[in-house]
Amino acid sequence: MRISEVIAAKANHETITITPDASVRDLVALLGEHNIGAAVVSSDGTTVSGIVSERDVVRHLVGNDALLGARVSEIMTTQVSTCGPADSLDEVRATMTEGRFRHLPVVDDGHLVGVISIGDVVKSHIDQVEFERDQLDSYVHQT
C-alpha cells in the first residue's frame, strides 16, 4: 500500500499548518480545534519549515509559565523527516518506528500534500491484514 492511498482513505484531507511566528497559545487552540496532535510549521502553507506537536508544548512548558506567549519557532522541530505519496506503508512505518515520530509530513515535489499520523499507519495496516484474512477465509471455505 502506498501513502497516497492512505491519504485518500482519510476522512479529513485538510492539512493543518501554522506559521512560525504564531504564538504557542494559537498552536494549542489550533490543535484542540482540529483534534490533532501536531501541525506542520509553514510560512506559506505549502513548504515545510518545521513540525510542532503537543509533546513539544509539554516538554517546553515545564518551568516556563510564559511559554504560551512564545512563538512556535522557539519550540518547533526544524530537522523534519518527511515521506512522499509513492512511499510504501511499510517504509513509513519503519521510519516512524525508528525515529519515534508520531507524525510525518507528506511532500510531493517540494510541496506539502498531507500529514500521516501513526494512527493512520496502524489503521491502514489493520485494514490490510483484515482484508487478507477475509480473502484467505473465503478461499478456505469455498470447497
PDB file of C-alpha atoms in Angstrom:
ATOM      1  CA  MET A   1       0.000   0.000   0.000  1.00  0.00           C
ATOM      2  CA  ARG A   2       1.247   3.490  -0.874  1.00  0.00           C
ATOM      3  CA  ILE A   3       0.979   6.625   1.255  1.00  0.00           C
ATOM      4  CA  SER A   4      -1.176   8.261  -1.430  1.00  0.00           C
ATOM      5  CA  GLU A   5      -3.777   5.536  -0.784  1.00  0.00           C
ATOM      6  CA  VAL A   6      -3.634   6.144   2.969  1.00  0.00           C
ATOM      7  CA  ILE A   7      -4.178   9.882   2.440  1.00  0.00           C
ATOM      8  CA  ALA A   8      -7.074   9.220   0.052  1.00  0.00           C
ATOM      9  CA  ALA A   9      -8.754   6.963   2.635  1.00  0.00           C
ATOM     10  CA  LYS A  10      -8.593   9.572   5.420  1.00  0.00           C
ATOM     11  CA  ALA A  11     -11.925  11.098   6.370  1.00  0.00           C
ATOM     12  CA  ASN A  12     -10.424  14.584   6.532  1.00  0.00           C
ATOM     13  CA  HIS A  13      -7.971  15.567   3.805  1.00  0.00           C
ATOM     14  CA  GLU A  14      -7.232  19.008   5.261  1.00  0.00           C
ATOM     15  CA  THR A  15      -3.579  19.609   6.148  1.00  0.00           C
ATOM     16  CA  ILE A  16      -3.298  21.867   9.175  1.00  0.00           C
ATOM     17  CA  THR A  17      -0.370  24.292   9.203  1.00  0.00           C
ATOM     18  CA  ILE A  18       0.729  27.113  11.463  1.00  0.00           C
ATOM     19  CA  THR A  19       3.171  29.933  10.810  1.00  0.00           C
ATOM     20  CA  PRO A  20       6.476  30.106  12.709  1.00  0.00           C
ATOM     21  CA  ASP A  21       5.586  33.499  14.195  1.00  0.00           C
ATOM     22  CA  ALA A  22       2.239  32.311  15.640  1.00  0.00           C
ATOM     23  CA  SER A  23       2.101  32.042  19.413  1.00  0.00           C
ATOM     24  CA  VAL A  24       2.153  28.750  21.277  1.00  0.00           C
ATOM     25  CA  ARG A  25      -1.270  29.790  22.615  1.00  0.00           C
ATOM     26  CA  ASP A  26      -2.510  29.897  18.998  1.00  0.00           C
ATOM     27  CA  LEU A  27      -0.939  26.482  18.407  1.00  0.00           C
ATOM     28  CA  VAL A  28      -2.699  24.946  21.414  1.00  0.00           C
ATOM     29  CA  ALA A  29      -6.016  26.380  20.198  1.00  0.00           C
ATOM     30  CA  LEU A  30      -5.395  25.023  16.684  1.00  0.00           C
ATOM     31  CA  LEU A  31      -4.518  21.526  17.939  1.00  0.00           C
ATOM     32  CA  GLY A  32      -7.610  21.481  20.139  1.00  0.00           C
ATOM     33  CA  GLU A  33      -9.918  22.859  17.458  1.00  0.00           C
ATOM     34  CA  HIS A  34      -8.899  20.219  14.932  1.00  0.00           C
ATOM     35  CA  ASN A  35      -8.348  17.415  17.471  1.00  0.00           C
ATOM     36  CA  ILE A  36      -4.832  16.742  16.186  1.00  0.00           C
ATOM     37  CA  GLY A  37      -1.507  16.059  17.871  1.00  0.00           C
ATOM     38  CA  ALA A  38       0.795  18.068  15.607  1.00  0.00           C
ATOM     39  CA  ALA A  39       0.843  20.791  12.992  1.00  0.00           C
ATOM     40  CA  VAL A  40       3.252  21.438  10.162  1.00  0.00           C
ATOM     41  CA  VAL A  41       5.002  24.783  10.508  1.00  0.00           C
ATOM     42  CA  SER A  42       4.909  26.650   7.216  1.00  0.00           C
ATOM     43  CA  SER A  43       5.201  30.295   6.224  1.00  0.00           C
ATOM     44  CA  ASP A  44       3.196  29.787   3.033  1.00  0.00           C
ATOM     45  CA  GLY A  45       1.115  26.644   3.654  1.00  0.00           C
ATOM     46  CA  THR A  46       2.984  24.601   1.041  1.00  0.00           C
ATOM     47  CA  THR A  47       6.599  24.337   2.233  1.00  0.00           C
ATOM     48  CA  VAL A  48       7.734  22.630   5.424  1.00  0.00           C
ATOM     49  CA  SER A  49       9.706  24.832   7.821  1.00  0.00           C
ATOM     50  CA  GLY A  50       9.208  22.518  10.788  1.00  0.00           C
ATOM     51  CA  ILE A  51       6.732  20.498  12.771  1.00  0.00           C
ATOM     52  CA  VAL A  52       5.383  21.118  16.259  1.00  0.00           C
ATOM     53  CA  SER A  53       3.453  18.718  18.443  1.00  0.00           C
ATOM     54  CA  GLU A  54       1.606  18.613  21.711  1.00  0.00           C
ATOM     55  CA  ARG A  55       4.666  16.827  23.102  1.00  0.00           C
ATOM     56  CA  ASP A  56       6.809  19.844  22.191  1.00  0.00           C
ATOM     57  CA  VAL A  57       4.442  22.085  24.123  1.00  0.00           C
ATOM     58  CA  VAL A  58       4.501  19.837  27.187  1.00  0.00           C
ATOM     59  CA  ARG A  59       8.314  19.473  27.146  1.00  0.00           C
ATOM     60  CA  HIS A  60       8.837  23.231  26.975  1.00  0.00           C
ATOM     61  CA  LEU A  61       6.063  24.117  29.417  1.00  0.00           C
ATOM     62  CA  VAL A  62       7.849  22.617  32.430  1.00  0.00           C
ATOM     63  CA  GLY A  63       9.229  25.538  34.430  1.00  0.00           C
ATOM     64  CA  ASN A  64       8.271  28.039  31.735  1.00  0.00           C
ATOM     65  CA  ASP A  65       4.959  29.695  32.582  1.00  0.00           C
ATOM     66  CA  ALA A  66       5.458  32.257  29.797  1.00  0.00           C
ATOM     67  CA  LEU A  67       5.544  29.594  27.085  1.00  0.00           C
ATOM     68  CA  LEU A  68       2.045  30.294  25.787  1.00  0.00           C
ATOM     69  CA  GLY A  69       3.199  33.750  24.696  1.00  0.00           C
ATOM     70  CA  ALA A  70       6.305  32.397  22.941  1.00  0.00           C
ATOM     71  CA  ARG A  71       6.488  31.867  19.193  1.00  0.00           C
ATOM     72  CA  VAL A  72       6.045  28.458  17.597  1.00  0.00           C
ATOM     73  CA  SER A  73       9.501  28.838  16.010  1.00  0.00           C
ATOM     74  CA  GLU A  74      11.004  28.635  19.517  1.00  0.00           C
ATOM     75  CA  ILE A  75       9.721  25.108  20.177  1.00  0.00           C
ATOM     76  CA  MET A  76       9.289  23.524  16.723  1.00  0.00           C
ATOM     77  CA  THR A  77      11.433  20.743  15.305  1.00  0.00           C
ATOM     78  CA  THR A  78      13.360  22.057  12.308  1.00  0.00           C
ATOM     79  CA  GLN A  79      15.007  18.823  11.152  1.00  0.00           C
ATOM     80  CA  VAL A  80      11.854  17.257   9.771  1.00  0.00           C
ATOM     81  CA  SER A  81      11.660  13.785   8.298  1.00  0.00           C
ATOM     82  CA  THR A  82       9.109  13.557   5.503  1.00  0.00           C
ATOM     83  CA  CYS A  83       7.690  10.935   3.202  1.00  0.00           C
ATOM     84  CA  GLY A  84       6.271  11.014  -0.301  1.00  0.00           C
ATOM     85  CA  PRO A  85       2.976   9.838  -1.772  1.00  0.00           C
ATOM     86  CA  ALA A  86       4.709   6.956  -3.573  1.00  0.00           C
ATOM     87  CA  ASP A  87       6.408   5.645  -0.415  1.00  0.00           C
ATOM     88  CA  SER A  88       5.144   2.329   0.877  1.00  0.00           C
ATOM     89  CA  LEU A  89       3.271   1.975   4.131  1.00  0.00           C
ATOM     90  CA  ASP A  90       5.994  -0.421   5.334  1.00  0.00           C
ATOM     91  CA  GLU A  91       8.746   2.162   4.657  1.00  0.00           C
ATOM     92  CA  VAL A  92       6.867   4.874   6.517  1.00  0.00           C
ATOM     93  CA  ARG A  93       6.037   2.558   9.411  1.00  0.00           C
ATOM     94  CA  ALA A  94       9.759   1.737   9.749  1.00  0.00           C
ATOM     95  CA  THR A  95      10.735   5.425   9.569  1.00  0.00           C
ATOM     96  CA  MET A  96       8.201   6.363  12.226  1.00  0.00           C
ATOM     97  CA  THR A  97       9.218   3.488  14.489  1.00  0.00           C
ATOM     98  CA  GLU A  98      12.961   4.086  14.184  1.00  0.00           C
ATOM     99  CA  GLY A  99      12.668   7.864  14.570  1.00  0.00           C
ATOM    100  CA  ARG A 100       9.924   7.637  17.191  1.00  0.00           C
ATOM    101  CA  PHE A 101       7.790  10.030  15.134  1.00  0.00           C
ATOM    102  CA  ARG A 102       4.023  10.218  15.553  1.00  0.00           C
ATOM    103  CA  HIS A 103       3.523  12.461  12.508  1.00  0.00           C
ATOM    104  CA  LEU A 104       5.237  12.740   9.126  1.00  0.00           C
ATOM    105  CA  PRO A 105       4.544  15.443   6.579  1.00  0.00           C
ATOM    106  CA  VAL A 106       3.877  14.083   3.102  1.00  0.00           C
ATOM    107  CA  VAL A 107       5.755  16.108   0.499  1.00  0.00           C
ATOM    108  CA  ASP A 108       5.432  15.821  -3.265  1.00  0.00           C
ATOM    109  CA  ASP A 109       7.856  17.755  -5.466  1.00  0.00           C
ATOM    110  CA  GLY A 110       8.690  20.108  -2.588  1.00  0.00           C
ATOM    111  CA  HIS A 111       5.049  20.839  -1.721  1.00  0.00           C
ATOM    112  CA  LEU A 112       3.175  19.730   1.381  1.00  0.00           C
ATOM    113  CA  VAL A 113       0.292  17.439   0.386  1.00  0.00           C
ATOM    114  CA  GLY A 114      -0.683  15.893   3.707  1.00  0.00           C
ATOM    115  CA  VAL A 115       0.324  14.533   7.082  1.00  0.00           C
ATOM    116  CA  ILE A 116       0.427  10.885   8.085  1.00  0.00           C
ATOM    117  CA  SER A 117      -0.009  10.006  11.745  1.00  0.00           C
ATOM    118  CA  ILE A 118       0.962   6.785  13.446  1.00  0.00           C
ATOM    119  CA  GLY A 119      -2.779   6.191  13.878  1.00  0.00           C
ATOM    120  CA  ASP A 120      -3.245   6.397  10.091  1.00  0.00           C
ATOM    121  CA  VAL A 121      -0.420   3.905   9.600  1.00  0.00           C
ATOM    122  CA  VAL A 122      -1.760   1.446  12.168  1.00  0.00           C
ATOM    123  CA  LYS A 123      -5.338   1.698  10.859  1.00  0.00           C
ATOM    124  CA  SER A 124      -4.209   1.089   7.283  1.00  0.00           C
ATOM    125  CA  HIS A 125      -2.118  -1.890   8.337  1.00  0.00           C
ATOM    126  CA  ILE A 126      -5.010  -3.397  10.294  1.00  0.00           C
ATOM    127  CA  ASP A 127      -7.353  -2.860   7.327  1.00  0.00           C
ATOM    128  CA  GLN A 128      -4.837  -4.581   5.056  1.00  0.00           C
ATOM    129  CA  VAL A 129      -4.415  -7.556   7.414  1.00  0.00           C
ATOM    130  CA  GLU A 130      -8.189  -7.912   7.842  1.00  0.00           C
ATOM    131  CA  PHE A 131      -8.670  -7.868   4.057  1.00  0.00           C
ATOM    132  CA  GLU A 132      -6.059 -10.616   3.638  1.00  0.00           C
ATOM    133  CA  ARG A 133      -7.671 -12.644   6.429  1.00  0.00           C
ATOM    134  CA  ASP A 134     -11.085 -12.336   4.776  1.00  0.00           C
ATOM    135  CA  GLN A 135      -9.630 -13.411   1.427  1.00  0.00           C
ATOM    136  CA  LEU A 136      -7.994 -16.471   2.996  1.00  0.00           C
ATOM    137  CA  ASP A 137     -11.163 -17.312   4.900  1.00  0.00           C
ATOM    138  CA  SER A 138     -13.194 -17.063   1.700  1.00  0.00           C
ATOM    139  CA  TYR A 139     -10.709 -19.275  -0.146  1.00  0.00           C
ATOM    140  CA  VAL A 140     -10.693 -21.930   2.601  1.00  0.00           C
ATOM    141  CA  HIS A 141     -14.490 -22.078   2.785  1.00  0.00           C
ATOM    142  CA  GLN A 142     -15.078 -22.291  -0.989  1.00  0.00           C
ATOM    143  CA  THR A 143     -14.629 -26.046  -1.092  1.00  0.00           C
TER     144      THR A 143
END
